């Protein structure tokens, strides 16, 4: 049975144009090695005339298809038949509006929004993409699924394996690079966890080899079906804004899957006439893992209609190798120097008039503390979006009355070590965990107060500090 009558895969390089069916399991074009897109012959699909149509489907949420925040937009990612979707109820996430975080960023009241993708079942945005990848994996008969991960992809993969039960999970992680919250999930859900001596970039290179050699289904974001699921983050943002397009989407950049998916989502909505304009895109790197910033803002690498001068990137990667420079940031989720979706992200930056910025670990952790104090909370990598929005406000690129949506990619509890180290009273511990990363001050620390076990002293402390 075909997966879909009107979906197909195509190489993103216009000069190549290789096309194949969605039954094929590929993570690169067999002709030229570029990335693949999942595309649709929309004329043969059932695309609604207005995005408002999706509001009605929510009233049918007893159906698994509509219960999922990914699959209730099935008409906009129809690569699989409704009865074959894999879902654990992912994507039931919320757009928060916050004036306290907004004022930290420098926005006027009512203008800063935060899309909290940490509220997914495994605690990060990855579930959006993983439900799409697992739908494809199961429909194509996969028995094993693998990924390299800084933690969240592996947690999500492990959860879906445990849920579908017919697919065994194999995850590759770098040594000492994964936060305990994330590692605990992979172990608890029962995935085979392979810790290699190296960092994420090493693990990513290895998992691609191993998947190819052993025929294991790869679920990193080189998998084009992953990105179909991640498009729905933008659909939910639009829905929460009553289908009005915001001025800016600000997202952390690691392997660049999200930014690529967001670009594709808006390009498709525009082509379908479902939105009349698109937002601008800001991708935020950590300064210790700033490949996109370096290539896009400093060395002028552009999509250029698909003819991007990739020798600029090749040259840069050689420099990194010669210097032995590895990615290094407290935001371990985005500690990546060789983003696999670089070319798709260049296309998204072109489609959405994008900008790229880098923020320091200090700025990330300060922004994270503000997101926490704003009552929302997120993991360090997610706060890069807020720190980046603040920087763009300072630079006057974003103006105070524009409508800005920052994506919070992962839950606060994913990486408690970084949070506790930031807030701790113990300067020695603070320096041990964060000092080596160039974080010298915890500007918004909420320090624990040590008091003797004595009622009078406790009362005194409460009166003093509250
Ligand atoms: N934020 C979080 C919390 C992440 O886990 C990741 C990526 C990103 C941002 C970057 O997103 O790759 O779409 O640019 N984490 C991957 C992982 C690499 O293995 O969990 P991207």
XYZ file of C-alpha atoms and ligand atoms in Angstrom, residues 123-126 147-155 172 182 200 220-221 226-227 230 251-260 283 332-336 339 341 379-382 407-411 414, ligand 1:
70
model
C 10.321 17.519 27.400
C 11.581 18.977 24.123
C 10.490 20.037 20.638
C 12.000 16.833 19.239
C 20.419 8.851 16.256
C 23.400 10.822 17.462
C 22.369 13.227 20.133
C 23.248 15.968 22.561
C 20.436 14.420 24.610
C 16.978 15.480 23.551
C 16.801 13.572 20.279
C 17.878 10.434 22.096
C 15.288 10.942 24.853
C 25.071 7.607 20.052
C 18.367 13.608 29.167
C 28.420 15.331 19.101
C 18.444 12.756 13.104
C 17.148 15.830 11.339
C 11.475 14.764 10.965
C 11.244 18.291 9.645
C 8.580 20.254 13.224
C 15.122 30.129 17.539
C 18.329 28.580 18.908
C 20.492 27.014 16.199
C 22.286 23.698 16.660
C 21.921 21.127 13.903
C 19.558 23.662 12.238
C 16.573 21.358 11.857
C 14.066 23.701 13.465
C 15.075 26.778 11.510
C 14.946 24.724 8.295
C 18.777 31.941 14.394
C 25.096 21.473 25.623
C 22.062 20.859 23.378
C 23.508 23.199 20.755
C 27.169 22.325 21.229
C 27.531 21.544 17.528
C 25.263 21.452 11.504
C 21.028 21.058 7.930
C 16.941 24.563 29.550
C 20.071 26.599 28.704
C 20.000 26.128 24.896
C 16.414 27.371 24.753
C 11.013 29.285 20.755
C 11.734 27.548 24.064
C 13.009 24.236 22.795
C 13.463 22.240 25.999
C 12.130 21.916 29.536
C 16.430 18.757 31.391
N 17.399 23.384 21.705
C 17.417 22.171 22.253
C 16.878 22.025 23.638
C 17.950 21.068 21.542
O 17.959 19.866 22.106
C 18.479 21.272 20.248
C 19.070 20.180 19.493
C 18.411 22.563 19.715
C 17.875 23.585 20.459
C 18.920 22.852 18.360
O 17.932 22.564 17.418
O 19.251 21.182 15.857
O 17.021 22.088 15.244
O 18.995 23.599 15.442
N 19.345 19.071 19.994
C 19.809 17.922 19.221
C 19.814 16.681 20.058
C 21.042 18.162 18.448
O 20.594 15.754 19.782
O 18.995 16.583 20.975
P 18.326 22.341 15.891
